[in-house]
Amino acid sequence: MDWSAFRDRFHLPDGVIYLDGNSLGPLPKATADRVRRTVEEEWGDGLVRSWNDAGWMDWPARLGDRIGRLIGAPAGSVVVGDTLSIKVYQALASALELNLGRRVVLSDSGNFPSDLYMAEGLIASLGRGHEMRIVAPEAVADAIDDDVAVMLLTQVDYRTGRMHDMADLTARARAAGAVTVWDLAHSAGAHEVNLTRAGADFAVGCTYKYLNGGPGAPAFIYVRPDLHDRVRPALSGWLGHAEPFAFDAAYRPGAGIARMRVGTPAVLQLAALEAALDIWDDVDMAALRARSQQLSDRFARGVAARCPDLAPALDPHVPRGSQFSLRHPQGYAIMQALIARGVIGDFRAPDILRFGFTPLFIGEAEVDGAVDHLADVLDTRAFEHAEFARRRMVT
Ligand SMILES: *Cc1c(COP(=O)(O)O)cnc(C)c1O
């Protein structure tokens, strides 16, 4: 693949090495025009007619199909909308209903807090005696037993980058009679995923990280096609109704994945996402995965050689996603010092420096530049300047 051609499709400010596409993907050059067209022509001139004429109402399904290609989901099994936290709630609620006799929601301590919080909140509202069983990531396989109603996991640990074997854990869960919900927040657009081959029941993810849909871009949800007509949507909004414009007083779920829609789609965000997905249509996911591992390995080697005070957050033999994380007690200040030099990664409490390697716009030169800056920040103790200790809201 010609990676430099992909890089040309992004707006990247001069002097910046952007290693945080795993948190907020950069701006595709085509996005501004695409959004402007939706604002000026579709909204400005088309007005309410654009729900039909510009196809706004179908966007959640159409863009869902395009994401489906990246995650091994057939057409008609993915729909876009809401935020990831909402989609976690929806998927878990439907999954629990498929397994009414059981009480345990199994997850791991590497899951993102919002997924765990949403599960806690749902369990409290259901009031049916469900309980969370949260184990270490390495202990998930052994914690699957006959009490588990739903296994709710994020495939790639947002802090360490540790990657679960989706096919293996899904097969084990299925054999034990548990329903599976996979969060692909750090997987979709990062490496190959095949939900169909894995036999996953539900999956969710966001589009503002690797997929580059922009801040506030909507989430997506997948339901295995043979379950579509059995799942009851817990968030029974009008756009998931069989006939939204019949305005019935009673809810009847729509056919297929459409029932996982809730309310009015965020059209301006969908326009931005559509421009971002144009890039993904041209990406070979196997080649992308190989390249991202090659780049993060290069970074790991550089750091090991030149930054003895930094410890990898993960054993090098454990499979990882598209990020590489390092630990240091002064991690926050070190990251602030790097950002001041234009090397942008992020910090995750208590001590993790996180770097994302997204081959669409990162190459060897950026990796080497980041290692140089990191070594310099540590060697000169530049991170000890008072300005880098000040905690800001978003880390
Ligand atoms: C980023 C992320 C979220 C964020 O959820 P939002 O509702 O989009 O804010 C949730 N879960 C995981 C695993 C994430 O990585």
Tab-separated table of C-alpha atoms and ligand atoms in Angstrom:
chain	number	residue	atom	x	y	z
A	1	MET	CA	0.000	0.000	0.000
A	2	ASP	CA	1.163	3.542	-0.706
A	3	TRP	CA	0.938	4.973	2.808
A	4	SER	CA	2.100	8.454	1.817
A	5	ALA	CA	-0.964	8.773	-0.435
A	6	PHE	CA	-3.150	8.199	2.624
A	7	ARG	CA	-1.200	10.756	4.598
A	8	ASP	CA	-1.952	13.335	1.904
A	9	ARG	CA	-5.653	12.885	2.596
A	10	PHE	CA	-5.329	14.311	6.131
A	11	HIS	CA	-4.824	17.806	7.433
A	12	LEU	CA	-1.857	17.551	9.813
A	13	PRO	CA	-0.373	20.757	11.226
A	14	ASP	CA	3.303	21.440	10.473
A	15	GLY	CA	5.667	20.453	13.225
A	16	VAL	CA	3.252	18.009	14.850
A	17	ILE	CA	3.855	14.280	15.305
A	18	TYR	CA	0.385	12.987	15.994
A	19	LEU	CA	0.376	9.802	18.042
A	20	ASP	CA	-3.138	10.234	19.405
A	21	GLY	CA	-5.311	9.123	16.492
A	22	ASN	CA	-6.478	6.407	18.881
A	23	SER	CA	-8.197	9.086	20.975
A	24	LEU	CA	-9.298	11.617	18.351
A	25	GLY	CA	-8.485	10.846	14.721
A	26	PRO	CA	-7.154	13.770	12.638
A	27	LEU	CA	-9.204	15.794	10.179
A	28	PRO	CA	-9.546	14.315	6.674
A	29	LYS	CA	-9.053	17.037	4.069
A	30	ALA	CA	-12.359	16.174	2.423
A	31	THR	CA	-14.380	16.635	5.609
A	32	ALA	CA	-14.751	20.417	5.628
A	33	ASP	CA	-16.234	20.503	2.103
A	34	ARG	CA	-18.470	17.543	2.802
A	35	VAL	CA	-19.837	19.157	5.967
A	36	ARG	CA	-20.148	22.526	4.239
A	37	ARG	CA	-22.240	20.896	1.505
A	38	THR	CA	-24.553	19.375	4.079
A	39	VAL	CA	-24.848	22.663	5.931
A	40	GLU	CA	-25.285	24.981	2.955
A	41	GLU	CA	-27.027	22.888	0.312
A	42	GLU	CA	-28.798	20.131	2.184
A	43	TRP	CA	-29.810	22.040	5.293
A	44	GLY	CA	-29.673	25.622	3.934
A	45	ASP	CA	-31.441	25.084	0.616
A	46	GLY	CA	-33.042	21.674	1.043
A	47	LEU	CA	-34.445	22.363	4.503
A	48	VAL	CA	-36.709	19.645	5.878
A	49	ARG	CA	-36.943	18.068	2.402
A	50	SER	CA	-33.392	16.786	2.852
A	51	TRP	CA	-34.531	14.023	5.198
A	52	ASN	CA	-35.775	12.386	1.989
A	53	ASP	CA	-33.973	14.146	-0.852
A	54	ALA	CA	-30.460	14.054	0.639
A	55	GLY	CA	-31.060	10.604	2.150
A	56	TRP	CA	-30.435	11.805	5.707
A	57	MET	CA	-32.830	9.251	7.147
A	58	ASP	CA	-30.893	6.325	5.593
A	59	TRP	CA	-27.430	7.491	6.617
A	60	PRO	CA	-27.265	5.546	9.881
A	61	ALA	CA	-27.795	2.286	7.962
A	62	ARG	CA	-25.647	3.192	4.948
A	63	LEU	CA	-22.682	4.271	7.041
A	64	GLY	CA	-23.218	1.241	9.265
A	65	ASP	CA	-22.745	-0.995	6.219
A	66	ARG	CA	-19.487	0.752	5.356
A	67	ILE	CA	-18.176	0.240	8.892
A	68	GLY	CA	-19.353	-3.369	8.618
A	69	ARG	CA	-16.718	-4.070	5.989
A	70	LEU	CA	-14.006	-3.163	8.501
A	71	ILE	CA	-15.316	-5.434	11.243
A	72	GLY	CA	-16.490	-8.496	9.334
A	73	ALA	CA	-20.194	-7.709	9.610
A	74	PRO	CA	-22.606	-8.333	6.702
A	75	ALA	CA	-24.689	-5.548	5.179
A	76	GLY	CA	-27.712	-4.773	7.301
A	77	SER	CA	-26.146	-5.772	10.615
A	78	VAL	CA	-24.591	-2.474	11.771
A	79	VAL	CA	-26.276	0.853	12.433
A	80	VAL	CA	-24.786	4.198	13.480
A	81	GLY	CA	-26.049	6.590	16.143
A	82	ASP	CA	-25.824	7.991	19.678
A	83	THR	CA	-22.615	7.674	21.675
A	84	LEU	CA	-20.700	4.561	22.558
A	85	SER	CA	-21.833	4.620	26.196
A	86	ILE	CA	-25.460	4.522	24.998
A	87	LYS	CA	-24.702	1.684	22.594
A	88	VAL	CA	-23.051	-0.318	25.391
A	89	TYR	CA	-26.212	0.089	27.461
A	90	GLN	CA	-28.433	-0.951	24.561
A	91	ALA	CA	-26.368	-3.994	23.655
A	92	LEU	CA	-26.047	-5.162	27.251
A	93	ALA	CA	-29.762	-4.683	27.957
A	94	SER	CA	-30.740	-6.772	24.935
A	95	ALA	CA	-28.073	-9.364	25.699
A	96	LEU	CA	-29.267	-9.807	29.292
A	97	GLU	CA	-32.787	-10.385	28.028
A	98	LEU	CA	-31.578	-13.228	25.856
A	99	ASN	CA	-30.289	-14.974	28.955
A	100	LEU	CA	-32.930	-14.333	31.588
A	101	GLY	CA	-32.081	-17.253	33.852
A	102	ARG	CA	-28.566	-16.006	34.616
A	103	ARG	CA	-27.308	-13.164	36.777
A	104	VAL	CA	-23.618	-12.453	36.129
A	105	VAL	CA	-22.142	-9.817	33.813
A	106	LEU	CA	-18.513	-10.779	33.279
A	107	SER	CA	-16.004	-8.054	32.425
A	108	ASP	CA	-12.371	-7.223	33.112
A	109	SER	CA	-10.429	-4.560	34.940
A	110	GLY	CA	-8.977	-3.358	31.625
A	111	ASN	CA	-12.396	-2.309	30.398
A	112	PHE	CA	-13.076	1.377	29.915
A	113	PRO	CA	-14.864	2.830	32.955
A	114	SER	CA	-17.873	4.073	31.007
A	115	ASP	CA	-18.678	0.508	29.897
A	116	LEU	CA	-18.566	-0.639	33.518
A	117	TYR	CA	-20.563	2.371	34.729
A	118	MET	CA	-23.278	1.818	32.140
A	119	ALA	CA	-23.480	-1.826	33.142
A	120	GLU	CA	-23.770	-0.873	36.817
A	121	GLY	CA	-26.512	1.654	36.052
A	122	LEU	CA	-28.435	-0.812	33.905
A	123	ILE	CA	-28.215	-3.514	36.567
A	124	ALA	CA	-29.547	-1.077	39.174
A	125	SER	CA	-32.503	-0.032	36.995
A	126	LEU	CA	-33.378	-3.604	36.092
A	127	GLY	CA	-33.475	-4.583	39.765
A	128	ARG	CA	-33.338	-8.287	38.890
A	129	GLY	CA	-30.355	-9.192	41.034
A	130	HIS	CA	-27.694	-9.077	38.337
A	131	GLU	CA	-24.120	-8.636	39.500
A	132	MET	CA	-20.812	-7.620	37.943
A	133	ARG	CA	-17.888	-10.038	37.991
A	134	ILE	CA	-14.769	-8.017	37.132
A	135	VAL	CA	-11.570	-10.029	36.803
A	136	ALA	CA	-8.043	-9.342	35.535
A	137	PRO	CA	-7.778	-9.462	31.714
A	138	GLU	CA	-5.708	-12.664	31.889
A	139	ALA	CA	-8.348	-14.317	34.063
A	140	VAL	CA	-11.372	-13.851	31.793
A	141	ALA	CA	-11.204	-17.260	30.101
A	142	ASP	CA	-11.251	-19.093	33.431
A	143	ALA	CA	-14.043	-16.904	34.817
A	144	ILE	CA	-16.556	-18.004	32.162
A	145	ASP	CA	-18.946	-20.408	33.863
A	146	ASP	CA	-22.620	-21.388	33.902
A	147	ASP	CA	-23.612	-18.294	35.890
A	148	VAL	CA	-22.435	-15.842	33.248
A	149	ALA	CA	-25.334	-14.238	31.396
A	150	VAL	CA	-23.223	-11.838	29.339
A	151	MET	CA	-19.522	-11.412	28.710
A	152	LEU	CA	-18.943	-7.677	28.158
A	153	LEU	CA	-15.401	-6.953	27.000
A	154	THR	CA	-13.444	-4.275	25.219
A	155	GLN	CA	-11.128	-6.124	22.864
A	156	VAL	CA	-8.153	-3.791	23.279
A	157	ASP	CA	-7.325	-2.405	26.722
A	158	TYR	CA	-7.356	1.396	26.463
A	159	ARG	CA	-4.457	1.708	28.905
A	160	THR	CA	-2.024	-1.088	28.113
A	161	GLY	CA	-3.068	-1.957	24.553
A	162	ARG	CA	-3.485	-5.641	25.552
A	163	MET	CA	-5.649	-7.427	22.964
A	164	HIS	CA	-8.093	-10.208	23.803
A	165	ASP	CA	-8.445	-13.171	21.461
A	166	MET	CA	-11.989	-12.457	20.342
A	167	ALA	CA	-12.578	-15.737	18.523
A	168	ASP	CA	-11.333	-17.855	21.417
A	169	LEU	CA	-13.218	-16.031	24.191
A	170	THR	CA	-16.397	-15.846	22.123
A	171	ALA	CA	-16.251	-19.591	21.499
A	172	ARG	CA	-15.709	-20.287	25.200
A	173	ALA	CA	-18.562	-17.987	26.190
A	174	ARG	CA	-20.872	-19.566	23.677
A	175	ALA	CA	-19.972	-23.076	24.866
A	176	ALA	CA	-20.880	-21.995	28.411
A	177	GLY	CA	-24.192	-20.505	27.258
A	178	ALA	CA	-23.172	-16.851	27.713
A	179	VAL	CA	-24.065	-14.024	25.333
A	180	THR	CA	-21.158	-11.837	24.106
A	181	VAL	CA	-20.881	-8.070	23.766
A	182	TRP	CA	-17.607	-6.794	22.285
A	183	ASP	CA	-16.558	-3.159	22.450
A	184	LEU	CA	-14.440	-2.329	19.401
A	185	ALA	CA	-13.536	1.252	20.406
A	186	HIS	CA	-9.824	0.499	19.964
A	187	SER	CA	-10.267	-2.148	17.272
A	188	ALA	CA	-12.385	-0.722	14.454
A	189	GLY	CA	-9.925	0.887	12.044
A	190	ALA	CA	-6.954	-0.398	14.052
A	191	HIS	CA	-6.726	-4.028	12.988
A	192	GLU	CA	-8.721	-6.768	11.300
A	193	VAL	CA	-11.882	-7.789	13.098
A	194	ASN	CA	-14.213	-10.520	11.927
A	195	LEU	CA	-17.372	-10.558	14.009
A	196	THR	CA	-19.006	-13.113	11.742
A	197	ARG	CA	-16.171	-15.596	11.961
A	198	ALA	CA	-15.876	-15.095	15.719
A	199	GLY	CA	-19.627	-15.658	16.121
A	200	ALA	CA	-19.989	-12.557	18.323
A	201	ASP	CA	-23.562	-11.743	19.359
A	202	PHE	CA	-23.285	-7.975	19.823
A	203	ALA	CA	-20.559	-5.418	19.142
A	204	VAL	CA	-20.320	-1.676	19.619
A	205	GLY	CA	-17.710	0.967	18.887
A	206	CYS	CA	-17.041	4.610	18.255
A	207	THR	CA	-16.069	6.467	15.106
A	208	TYR	CA	-14.051	9.416	16.416
A	209	LYS	CA	-10.941	7.391	17.313
A	210	TYR	CA	-9.291	5.372	14.541
A	211	LEU	CA	-12.116	5.995	12.070
A	212	ASN	CA	-11.534	9.782	12.078
A	213	GLY	CA	-15.191	10.839	12.176
A	214	GLY	CA	-14.441	13.931	14.293
A	215	PRO	CA	-15.166	15.013	17.869
A	216	GLY	CA	-18.628	13.829	18.876
A	217	ALA	CA	-18.965	11.462	15.902
A	218	PRO	CA	-21.679	8.847	16.510
A	219	ALA	CA	-21.154	5.274	17.670
A	220	PHE	CA	-22.170	2.017	15.972
A	221	ILE	CA	-23.822	-1.197	17.067
A	222	TYR	CA	-23.772	-4.668	15.523
A	223	VAL	CA	-26.226	-7.456	16.251
A	224	ARG	CA	-25.701	-10.949	14.818
A	225	PRO	CA	-28.225	-11.218	11.981
A	226	ASP	CA	-30.059	-14.296	13.267
A	227	LEU	CA	-30.755	-12.445	16.538
A	228	HIS	CA	-32.252	-9.333	14.919
A	229	ASP	CA	-35.831	-10.340	15.338
A	230	ARG	CA	-35.336	-11.704	18.858
A	231	VAL	CA	-33.686	-8.692	20.486
A	232	ARG	CA	-35.905	-6.253	22.306
A	233	PRO	CA	-34.544	-2.707	22.242
A	234	ALA	CA	-34.339	-1.260	25.756
A	235	LEU	CA	-34.192	2.262	24.330
A	236	SER	CA	-37.370	2.084	22.289
A	237	GLY	CA	-37.195	5.398	20.455
A	238	TRP	CA	-39.405	6.313	17.551
A	239	LEU	CA	-36.758	5.786	14.861
A	240	GLY	CA	-36.388	2.161	15.908
A	241	HIS	CA	-40.139	1.675	15.497
A	242	ALA	CA	-41.435	-0.454	12.615
A	243	GLU	CA	-43.227	2.599	11.184
A	244	PRO	CA	-41.959	5.831	12.727
A	245	PHE	CA	-44.254	7.933	10.588
A	246	ALA	CA	-47.372	5.980	11.493
A	247	PHE	CA	-47.026	7.722	14.896
A	248	ASP	CA	-48.610	4.777	16.720
A	249	ALA	CA	-49.113	5.183	20.466
A	250	ALA	CA	-47.579	1.744	21.069
A	251	TYR	CA	-44.037	0.657	20.265
A	252	ARG	CA	-43.418	-2.061	17.690
A	253	PRO	CA	-39.729	-2.768	16.962
A	254	GLY	CA	-38.517	-2.259	13.405
A	255	ALA	CA	-37.206	-5.090	11.254
A	256	GLY	CA	-33.544	-5.997	11.472
A	257	ILE	CA	-30.846	-3.741	12.865
A	258	ALA	CA	-33.092	-0.675	12.410
A	259	ARG	CA	-34.627	-1.448	15.801
A	260	MET	CA	-31.378	-0.398	17.465
A	261	ARG	CA	-31.876	3.159	16.257
A	262	VAL	CA	-33.216	5.552	18.874
A	263	GLY	CA	-33.846	9.146	17.830
A	264	THR	CA	-32.966	11.756	15.222
A	265	PRO	CA	-29.536	11.163	13.676
A	266	ALA	CA	-26.772	13.760	14.117
A	267	VAL	CA	-26.699	14.727	10.453
A	268	LEU	CA	-23.717	17.101	10.508
A	269	GLN	CA	-21.633	14.481	12.287
A	270	LEU	CA	-22.756	11.852	9.803
A	271	ALA	CA	-21.594	14.066	6.942
A	272	ALA	CA	-18.157	14.266	8.559
A	273	LEU	CA	-18.132	10.516	9.129
A	274	GLU	CA	-19.042	9.839	5.517
A	275	ALA	CA	-16.002	11.803	4.326
A	276	ALA	CA	-13.808	9.841	6.745
A	277	LEU	CA	-15.184	6.499	5.563
A	278	ASP	CA	-14.288	7.370	1.953
A	279	ILE	CA	-10.676	6.920	3.043
A	280	TRP	CA	-11.395	3.580	4.739
A	281	ASP	CA	-12.945	2.184	1.576
A	282	ASP	CA	-9.409	2.116	0.122
A	283	VAL	CA	-7.633	0.508	3.083
A	284	ASP	CA	-6.526	-3.139	3.192
A	285	MET	CA	-6.933	-4.007	6.880
A	286	ALA	CA	-4.371	-6.828	6.882
A	287	ALA	CA	-1.728	-4.513	5.432
A	288	LEU	CA	-2.701	-1.798	7.912
A	289	ARG	CA	-2.325	-4.183	10.832
A	290	ALA	CA	1.098	-5.369	9.662
A	291	ARG	CA	2.268	-1.799	9.240
A	292	SER	CA	0.986	-0.624	12.623
A	293	GLN	CA	2.787	-3.479	14.387
A	294	GLN	CA	5.960	-2.702	12.459
A	295	LEU	CA	5.784	0.967	13.501
A	296	SER	CA	4.990	0.297	17.146
A	297	ASP	CA	7.767	-2.342	17.308
A	298	ARG	CA	10.175	0.251	15.939
A	299	PHE	CA	9.042	2.695	18.631
A	300	ALA	CA	9.415	0.010	21.322
A	301	ARG	CA	12.966	-0.774	20.183
A	302	GLY	CA	13.926	2.907	20.119
A	303	VAL	CA	12.539	3.501	23.597
A	304	ALA	CA	14.171	0.367	25.014
A	305	ALA	CA	17.541	1.514	23.658
A	306	ARG	CA	17.352	5.149	24.712
A	307	CYS	CA	14.881	5.602	27.575
A	308	PRO	CA	15.855	3.157	30.334
A	309	ASP	CA	13.504	4.837	32.848
A	310	LEU	CA	10.406	3.941	30.848
A	311	ALA	CA	8.827	0.532	31.327
A	312	PRO	CA	6.526	-1.015	28.700
A	313	ALA	CA	3.016	-1.360	30.143
A	314	LEU	CA	2.658	-4.795	28.596
A	315	ASP	CA	4.864	-7.845	28.288
A	316	PRO	CA	6.203	-7.695	24.700
A	317	HIS	CA	4.936	-11.223	23.986
A	318	VAL	CA	1.309	-10.387	24.708
A	319	PRO	CA	-0.721	-9.478	21.594
A	320	ARG	CA	-1.521	-5.783	21.500
A	321	GLY	CA	-3.605	-3.404	19.443
A	322	SER	CA	-2.326	-0.380	17.563
A	323	GLN	CA	-1.010	1.543	20.564
A	324	PHE	CA	2.107	1.260	22.657
A	325	SER	CA	2.059	2.291	26.305
A	326	LEU	CA	4.838	3.086	28.743
A	327	ARG	CA	4.849	3.587	32.479
A	328	HIS	CA	6.617	6.285	34.467
A	329	PRO	CA	5.686	7.868	37.832
A	330	GLN	CA	6.009	11.308	36.178
A	331	GLY	CA	4.041	10.180	33.117
A	332	TYR	CA	1.707	13.164	33.119
A	333	ALA	CA	4.504	15.760	33.130
A	334	ILE	CA	6.511	13.836	30.518
A	335	MET	CA	3.523	13.786	28.183
A	336	GLN	CA	2.921	17.502	28.730
A	337	ALA	CA	6.567	18.217	27.876
A	338	LEU	CA	6.249	16.126	24.701
A	339	ILE	CA	3.041	17.875	23.675
A	340	ALA	CA	4.774	21.244	24.145
A	341	ARG	CA	7.253	20.041	21.498
A	342	GLY	CA	4.483	18.938	19.136
A	343	VAL	CA	4.678	15.217	19.890
A	344	ILE	CA	1.096	14.452	20.825
A	345	GLY	CA	0.123	11.320	22.711
A	346	ASP	CA	-1.902	11.111	25.887
A	347	PHE	CA	-1.749	10.147	29.527
A	348	ARG	CA	-3.938	7.666	31.362
A	349	ALA	CA	-3.921	7.653	35.140
A	350	PRO	CA	-2.106	6.647	37.188
A	351	ASP	CA	1.153	6.418	35.224
A	352	ILE	CA	0.613	5.504	31.569
A	353	LEU	CA	1.980	7.346	28.541
A	354	ARG	CA	-0.010	6.180	25.554
A	355	PHE	CA	1.080	6.407	21.905
A	356	GLY	CA	-1.076	5.368	18.950
A	357	PHE	CA	0.466	4.147	15.682
A	358	THR	CA	-1.956	4.707	12.889
A	359	PRO	CA	-0.291	3.975	9.545
A	360	LEU	CA	-2.623	6.193	7.549
A	361	PHE	CA	-0.606	9.215	8.666
A	362	ILE	CA	2.348	7.953	10.742
A	363	GLY	CA	5.549	6.597	9.223
A	364	GLU	CA	9.137	5.780	10.256
A	365	ALA	CA	10.164	9.452	10.352
A	366	GLU	CA	7.454	10.280	12.901
A	367	VAL	CA	8.308	7.250	15.022
A	368	ASP	CA	11.990	8.150	15.081
A	369	GLY	CA	11.217	11.803	15.780
A	370	ALA	CA	9.017	10.831	18.719
A	371	VAL	CA	11.758	8.613	20.180
A	372	ASP	CA	14.292	11.462	19.820
A	373	HIS	CA	12.030	13.898	21.662
A	374	LEU	CA	11.139	11.405	24.360
A	375	ALA	CA	14.800	10.587	25.005
A	376	ASP	CA	15.626	14.285	25.140
A	377	VAL	CA	12.771	15.139	27.527
A	378	LEU	CA	14.019	12.416	29.877
A	379	ASP	CA	17.765	13.085	29.509
A	380	THR	CA	17.403	16.833	30.106
A	381	ARG	CA	14.643	16.324	32.715
A	382	ALA	CA	12.638	18.939	30.799
A	383	PHE	CA	9.488	17.406	32.263
A	384	GLU	CA	10.387	18.828	35.685
A	385	HIS	CA	9.419	22.374	34.620
A	386	ALA	CA	6.536	23.557	36.810
A	387	GLU	CA	4.265	24.279	33.823
A	388	PHE	CA	4.101	20.554	32.979
A	389	ALA	CA	2.799	19.552	36.400
A	390	ARG	CA	-0.439	21.534	36.101
A	391	ARG	CA	-3.301	19.058	35.597
A	392	ARG	CA	-5.824	19.922	32.945
A	393	MET	CA	-9.329	18.513	32.590
A	394	VAL	CA	-8.659	16.228	29.616
A	395	THR	CA	-5.479	14.203	29.905
B	1	LIG	C1	-13.623	5.874	24.038
B	1	LIG	C2	-14.408	4.826	24.730
B	1	LIG	C3	-15.698	5.080	25.222
B	1	LIG	C4	-16.294	6.445	25.165
B	1	LIG	O1	-17.700	6.415	25.134
B	1	LIG	P1	-18.502	7.694	24.614
B	1	LIG	O2	-19.893	7.425	24.990
B	1	LIG	O3	-18.280	7.786	23.128
B	1	LIG	O4	-17.931	8.891	25.296
B	1	LIG	C5	-16.407	4.014	25.777
B	1	LIG	N1	-15.867	2.783	25.866
B	1	LIG	C6	-14.615	2.512	25.410
B	1	LIG	C7	-14.067	1.129	25.513
B	1	LIG	C8	-13.844	3.525	24.857
B	1	LIG	O5	-12.608	3.282	24.439
